[in-house]
Every structure is written in C-alpha cells, then in structure tokens.
Amino acid sequence: MKISFASFKPMHDEIEYEIKFKFEEIYKRNWFILGDEDKKFEQEFADYCNVNYCIGCGNGLDALHLILKGYDIGFGDEVIVPSNTFIATALAVSYTGAKPIFVEPDIRTYNIDPSLIESAITEKTKAIIAVHLYGQPADMDEIKRIAKKYNLKLIEDAAQAHGSLYKGMKVGSLGDAAGFSFYPAKNLGSLGDGGAVVTNDKDLAEKIKALSNYGSEKKYHHIYKGFNSRLDELQAGFLRVKLKYLDKWNEERRKIAQKYIAGINNPNVIIPVEADYAKHVWYTFVIRSEKRDELQKYLNNNGIGTLIHYPIPIHLQQAYKDLGFKTGNFPIAEKIANEILSIPIWYGMKNEEIEYVIDKINAWK
Ligand SMILES: *Cc1c(COP(=O)(O)O)cnc(C)c1O
C-alpha cells in the first residue's frame, strides 16, 4: 500500500463543481481585489470565529505582522513566543524590529508552558503570542491571566487550528486578536496563499484594514506607511465555498485521530494527547520516538509518507544566529524536534489505509 503524507484530492473532488462555479462567477464579475467576495468572507469567517471583525490579508505571516504593527510594537520591544512553533511566529515579531523571546512548551501538548511565561517577562515585554500548535489550543486561561496581570496584548497564532475549541470557545476569540493562515494544507486552505486577522477590537480592525491596503482608509489618502497584503477575490470566493465544509472535514480528522489513539500501542512510540480543555482539530498527528529517524525510514519503506513539524527549533536556525543561542538553550524544543514525526491525517483517508498505518507502526521494533 502507498499512503501519501497528505492529499487534497478527496476534499477537492467533492467541491469541484462549486469551486468552478465560483471561479466563473468571479471571472465574469471582473473585480479581483477588495470586492464582494472578500467582504462576505470576512463577515462569514468573523461569525464562524465568534468575533466582530475579520480582515483578509495575504497570508498567515502577514496576519501576525499586521496585528503587531496595529498595536505599535516595534524596535526596543519584546514579544513572547513559544520555542516550539513554525518560524513564521517569530518572523512576524522580527519584521517589526521587536525581539522574539522564546518560552519552552509543555512536552505533553507541545504548546507554550504557561508556568514558564512570567519569568520571561521584562519591562520591554509588550505581547504574548500563543500558538495553537498542530490544531490544539494553548492553555489560554492561564496565559490570559498573565497577560492581564502585566498589561500585555495576547495574540493567538491560530494558523493550524481553524475551528478548534478551548473550553467550548472558538480559537480566534480567546485573546485580543488572532492570525489565521489559509495556506492550502491548513485545515481551511485556499487554492494559493491567504490569511486573516480576527478580533473584537474595533480600533485595531480599522487600523489593520488600512495597514493592509497601503495604509489608506480612503483611496489615495495614506494615513500609515502601510503594506500591500490583501485577500484576493478568487481566494476569498474559494474560501467561502470551503468554509461551509470545515466542520465536517475537522470531524473526519478527529475520527482518524481517535482511531490512531485507540490503535497505536507500540511501547516505543508516544502518541499525542488531547487536553481536557481542548477540542483538537488535528492539523497534524504527531507521534514521538527516541529512534525517530529509524521509524521514519521504516514507514517510508512501507509506503507511508511522513514529515517533521519541525526538524530544527527556531533558536538553532541559521536565520536566527544573531540571537546567539546554541544547542542546550531550549532543551524541550530540541527534544521535540529530534523525536517528533507527523503521520498521514487527511479528509478522505480510507479505513484500510488508517489501519495499515496503525499495523505498520505497531509492528515496528
Ligand atoms: C502556516 C503557519 C503560519 C504562517 O502562515 P502562512 O500563510 O504560510 O504565511 C504561521 N504560524 C503557524 C503556526 C503556521 O503553521
């Protein structure tokens, strides 16, 4: 059997007609930037996230960057980010001129460990970015309490967690503002790049709308030295089609995850946990083993596609060598990077494929 790490085919086959219809509609309308589709998607996605405002933008990295700029975070400031995340979380901070301050994750959930945040706060700290990594929300109540105590902005990086819940509440509604990515592989993905900011903060929403469109609220009147980062009409239209299916697709991911959790029993493999406060949406299903490289080779030899999210922690990336970190500085993030392996989890995976993955993992010695 051959099982690719990911496949969009079953998902896209199901909505092919609707997507093509939407394309025709927009093609004939001949309006491609900042139009009806974008406006409608923003309203629908804000409703979906249970917030008042949504601003479409170019991608998830821009969404985070726009939030930080919207809050005037820049040179001389510090922003707390998890040591275990995709590099975009830190890059958004670096783009503003502020400094990312890494805080280690909880090894059980892979998300930022709230008990380690306070010791990282200085008089320069302006914000905390909580990442809902792999589709599971961070422990937001505790993080919120700390943000409040030190008067810090609490920003969600929800790029991997569309539709996931924390104590019954949608991610995107848990902090001051949240950034989403619609990169095609994300739980809600466009057919290209896309992103969005969601927030209940009216002033921030208005400022970000302007910042993302050359800093203008009115054509050719520029209040800020803004950016060009907009969600184009085609992507907004495609996302409107896909948003209607998101809950169904997430449920399917949850079913696959439950089968994996019930079925994988190899003592040399650690399986992920769903925290009791969480409704996980399984952007990735991440297992762990001290002999990860051998496991990956074994699975690949058996036709099972795998990936590592992510093999090098940010503090050891060449791009961040200016921060002066070395191996050993963030041992939990390093241990995770050395041991994790993401296995296939996608809408349309067949039962026999799921069982084949389970059987192969269990047969590994
Ligand atoms: C994908 C991702 C981003 C960036 O989104 P892009 O649309 O690729 O710019 C940011 N943070 C996390 C955690 C991500 O997974």
XYZ file of C-alpha atoms and ligand atoms in Angstrom:
380
model
C 0.000 0.000 0.000
C 1.067 3.603 -0.650
C -0.268 6.394 1.553
C 0.903 9.902 0.860
C 1.505 12.242 3.772
C -1.303 14.475 2.568
C -3.825 14.554 -0.247
C -6.271 17.282 -1.212
C -7.939 15.094 -3.815
C -10.947 13.661 -1.921
C -11.724 17.116 -0.489
C -11.338 18.910 -3.803
C -13.194 16.252 -5.833
C -16.199 16.762 -3.589
C -16.366 20.530 -4.152
C -15.040 20.689 -7.713
C -18.338 21.842 -9.173
C -18.871 24.574 -6.568
C -15.304 25.858 -6.914
C -15.542 26.024 -10.700
C -18.887 27.783 -10.443
C -17.357 30.312 -8.040
C -14.451 30.874 -10.407
C -16.867 31.553 -13.301
C -18.828 33.977 -11.168
C -15.758 35.996 -10.202
C -14.238 35.779 -13.679
C -17.378 37.257 -15.185
C -17.624 39.922 -12.498
C -14.147 41.202 -13.456
C -13.370 42.523 -9.977
C -10.369 40.849 -8.376
C -9.158 42.816 -5.334
C -11.173 44.152 -2.350
C -14.658 43.336 -3.556
C -17.812 41.477 -2.554
C -16.237 38.056 -2.054
C -13.665 39.449 0.358
C -16.334 41.396 2.268
C -18.611 38.376 2.513
C -15.837 36.028 3.519
C -14.735 38.445 6.244
C -18.272 38.531 7.640
C -18.683 34.753 7.429
C -15.311 33.968 8.989
C -15.839 36.517 11.779
C -19.191 34.824 12.511
C -17.538 31.409 12.401
C -14.918 32.516 14.953
C -17.496 34.288 17.134
C -15.834 37.693 16.816
C -16.938 41.051 15.448
C -14.242 41.717 12.862
C -12.220 39.852 10.270
C -9.717 41.382 7.867
C -8.472 39.267 4.988
C -4.794 39.551 4.114
C -2.091 37.947 2.006
C -1.012 35.067 4.266
C -0.704 33.950 7.885
C 2.670 35.554 8.470
C 1.275 38.916 7.328
C -1.753 38.455 9.610
C 0.523 38.195 12.669
C 2.755 41.021 11.448
C -0.251 43.310 10.848
C -1.546 42.649 14.381
C 1.820 43.566 15.912
C 2.082 46.712 13.753
C -1.515 47.527 14.629
C -0.515 47.542 18.288
C 2.561 49.731 17.534
C 5.001 47.041 18.593
C 8.485 47.669 17.221
C 12.140 48.438 17.995
C 13.071 48.013 21.630
C 10.043 45.829 22.405
C 9.931 42.164 23.285
C 7.266 39.624 22.369
C 6.971 36.205 23.993
C 6.620 33.299 21.562
C 6.881 29.525 22.045
C 10.266 27.918 21.364
C 8.360 25.137 19.573
C 6.489 26.614 16.608
C 6.761 27.297 12.879
C 9.287 30.053 12.164
C 6.544 32.464 10.973
C 5.530 33.190 14.575
C 8.998 34.575 15.328
C 9.462 36.227 11.913
C 6.330 38.334 12.411
C 7.942 39.738 15.562
C 11.322 40.268 13.893
C 9.731 42.140 10.955
C 8.526 44.846 13.360
C 12.019 45.303 14.810
C 10.956 43.781 18.132
C 12.702 40.776 19.649
C 11.125 37.325 19.951
C 11.592 35.848 23.436
C 11.300 32.065 23.435
C 9.444 30.152 26.129
C 9.535 26.357 26.306
C 6.487 24.170 25.624
C 4.738 21.582 27.737
C 6.074 18.270 26.406
C 2.600 16.677 26.635
C 0.701 19.204 24.494
C 3.691 20.755 22.628
C 2.143 24.169 23.345
C 3.717 27.000 25.352
C 4.001 26.149 29.071
C 2.131 28.926 30.917
C 4.123 28.300 34.121
C 7.304 29.438 32.336
C 5.958 32.690 30.890
C 6.235 35.015 33.889
C 9.975 34.546 34.272
C 10.449 35.645 30.639
C 8.615 38.958 31.117
C 10.686 42.156 31.349
C 9.795 45.862 31.268
C 10.196 45.632 27.472
C 7.589 42.901 27.003
C 4.570 44.112 25.033
C 2.750 40.964 23.958
C 2.463 37.189 24.121
C 1.798 35.144 21.002
C 0.102 31.874 21.957
C 0.293 29.303 19.161
C -2.355 26.576 18.907
C 0.163 24.114 17.549
C -0.833 21.053 15.487
C -4.513 22.033 15.894
C -4.750 22.004 19.702
C -5.414 25.258 21.590
C -2.827 26.517 24.054
C -3.862 26.688 27.722
C -5.436 30.116 27.273
C -6.979 30.863 30.697
C -3.614 30.820 32.429
C -1.928 32.766 29.617
C -4.756 35.311 29.692
C -4.342 35.757 33.448
C -0.632 36.537 32.983
C -1.275 38.892 30.036
C -3.790 40.785 32.125
C -1.542 40.973 35.188
C 1.322 42.527 33.167
C -0.904 44.515 30.785
C 0.306 42.646 27.694
C -1.504 42.089 24.424
C -2.494 38.459 23.933
C -2.260 37.381 20.301
C -3.310 33.966 19.003
C -1.406 32.292 16.192
C -4.319 30.168 15.009
C -2.744 29.226 11.670
C -3.045 25.500 12.449
C -6.302 25.479 14.380
C -9.308 26.723 12.362
C -12.409 25.616 14.221
C -10.732 24.164 17.278
C -12.245 24.899 20.684
C -10.889 25.877 24.095
C -13.422 25.129 26.845
C -16.106 25.295 24.168
C -14.919 28.638 22.738
C -13.582 29.069 19.222
C -9.912 29.823 18.760
C -9.621 33.307 17.331
C -11.943 34.623 20.055
C -9.648 33.912 23.007
C -7.233 36.856 23.006
C -7.010 40.452 21.773
C -6.530 39.383 18.154
C -5.701 36.255 16.167
C -3.895 35.479 12.935
C -5.018 32.697 10.587
C -3.291 31.210 7.551
C -5.137 29.756 4.573
C -2.084 28.054 3.091
C -3.536 25.126 1.081
C -2.514 22.424 3.581
C -4.098 24.148 6.588
C -7.453 22.861 7.909
C -9.077 25.702 5.966
C -6.919 26.314 2.922
C -7.274 28.471 -0.163
C -6.010 27.486 -3.615
C -2.938 29.655 -3.110
C -1.845 31.970 -0.314
C -4.231 33.721 2.037
C -4.630 34.840 5.634
C -6.858 36.769 8.006
C -6.878 38.691 11.261
C -9.866 38.297 13.570
C -10.568 40.485 16.590
C -13.227 42.178 18.724
C -11.087 45.328 18.905
C -12.756 47.844 16.584
C -9.845 50.310 16.519
C -7.391 47.555 15.730
C -9.648 46.179 12.983
C -9.895 49.580 11.299
C -6.177 50.179 11.562
C -5.312 46.754 10.148
C -7.754 47.175 7.276
C -5.872 50.365 6.371
C -2.393 48.948 7.056
C -3.060 46.003 4.752
C -4.107 48.337 1.918
C -1.186 50.772 1.641
C -2.148 52.464 4.887
C -5.235 54.046 3.383
C -8.847 54.136 4.532
C -9.835 56.236 1.531
C -8.313 55.711 -1.911
C -5.061 57.675 -2.298
C -5.219 59.131 1.230
C -2.493 57.368 3.203
C -2.553 57.572 7.000
C 0.191 54.997 7.595
C 3.212 53.745 5.658
C 1.217 50.582 5.085
C 1.669 47.325 3.234
C 0.066 45.559 0.339
C -1.375 42.404 1.875
C -4.924 41.628 0.786
C -7.020 38.523 0.308
C -7.861 38.477 -3.390
C -11.382 37.853 -4.639
C -10.662 34.399 -6.073
C -9.168 33.113 -2.817
C -11.936 34.729 -0.764
C -14.530 33.103 -3.031
C -12.888 29.675 -2.794
C -12.629 30.045 0.986
C -16.351 30.854 1.197
C -17.072 27.546 -0.525
C -14.679 25.633 1.718
C -15.721 27.269 5.000
C -19.094 25.519 4.742
C -17.295 22.166 4.900
C -14.698 22.969 7.545
C -16.550 21.416 10.492
C -17.225 18.237 8.528
C -13.580 17.968 7.462
C -12.382 18.632 11.015
C -14.731 15.920 12.341
C -13.194 13.483 9.891
C -9.707 14.374 11.111
C -10.909 13.796 14.666
C -12.226 10.345 13.743
C -8.916 9.364 12.191
C -7.062 10.668 15.260
C -9.323 8.642 17.551
C -8.578 5.509 15.535
C -4.845 6.179 15.760
C -5.039 6.826 19.511
C -7.065 3.667 20.120
C -4.967 1.542 17.774
C -1.316 2.544 18.182
C 0.183 0.601 21.073
C 3.868 0.276 20.255
C 5.687 0.928 23.578
C 8.464 2.743 21.676
C 6.061 5.320 20.251
C 4.458 8.184 22.184
C 1.067 9.239 20.876
C -0.349 12.772 21.193
C -2.904 13.738 23.836
C -5.985 15.888 23.591
C -6.004 18.173 26.641
C -9.214 18.011 28.698
C -9.953 21.670 27.864
C -9.480 21.165 24.133
C -11.310 20.183 21.024
C -8.330 19.338 18.849
C -8.659 19.668 15.043
C -5.537 17.672 14.185
C -3.767 19.803 11.586
C -1.054 17.200 12.123
C -0.950 13.927 14.056
C 2.454 13.986 15.721
C 3.952 10.864 17.265
C 7.287 10.734 19.077
C 10.124 8.240 19.369
C 13.720 8.358 20.519
C 14.548 6.477 17.321
C 12.550 8.814 15.129
C 14.872 8.688 12.117
C 14.682 4.883 12.033
C 10.908 4.981 12.401
C 10.613 7.487 9.564
C 12.787 5.362 7.285
C 10.800 2.244 8.192
C 7.437 3.907 7.493
C 8.662 5.403 4.234
C 9.974 1.979 3.172
C 6.467 0.681 3.815
C 4.908 3.323 1.583
C 3.751 5.686 4.343
C 4.534 9.373 3.822
C 5.718 11.329 6.865
C 7.002 14.817 7.676
C 8.654 16.514 10.653
C 6.964 19.659 12.021
C 9.638 20.974 12.621
C 13.138 19.441 12.456
C 15.130 22.488 13.662
C 13.875 24.701 16.503
C 13.875 28.414 15.685
C 16.661 29.307 18.125
C 19.011 26.977 16.208
C 18.027 28.170 12.728
C 20.757 29.954 10.790
C 18.357 32.867 10.229
C 18.349 33.490 13.998
C 22.038 33.028 14.715
C 22.164 36.742 15.645
C 20.323 35.860 18.874
C 23.375 33.846 19.915
C 21.678 30.657 21.068
C 23.253 27.228 20.988
C 22.207 23.615 21.454
C 21.009 23.119 25.010
C 19.416 26.551 25.442
C 15.862 25.251 24.893
C 16.133 21.523 25.650
C 12.413 20.719 25.426
C 12.055 22.281 21.975
C 15.232 20.456 20.927
C 13.999 17.111 22.259
C 10.703 17.585 20.404
C 12.499 18.479 17.147
C 14.637 15.345 17.476
C 11.817 12.922 18.267
C 8.615 14.004 16.508
C 7.130 12.554 13.361
C 3.889 13.579 11.633
C 1.895 10.740 10.065
C -0.880 10.987 7.436
C -4.186 12.525 8.575
C -6.419 13.917 5.845
C -10.045 14.050 4.765
C -10.912 11.019 2.673
C -8.349 8.588 4.120
C -9.826 5.111 3.845
C -10.307 2.821 6.806
C -7.882 0.246 5.428
C -5.274 2.987 4.990
C -5.682 4.116 8.600
C -5.436 0.502 9.746
C -2.385 -0.110 7.610
C -0.617 2.858 9.254
C -1.566 1.559 12.728
C -0.434 -2.006 11.915
C 2.894 -0.858 10.500
C 3.648 1.352 13.498
C 2.732 -1.440 15.904
C 4.910 -3.950 14.018
C 7.974 -1.653 14.257
C 10.729 -2.860 16.591
C 1.387 28.247 8.432
C 1.738 28.977 9.693
C 1.972 30.366 9.724
C 2.150 31.196 8.501
O 1.147 31.122 7.562
P 1.483 31.432 6.004
O 0.131 31.570 5.409
O 2.270 30.299 5.481
O 2.239 32.713 5.966
C 2.160 30.961 10.942
N 2.160 30.259 12.087
C 1.975 28.930 12.097
C 1.974 28.211 13.400
C 1.777 28.239 10.902
O 1.614 26.913 10.924
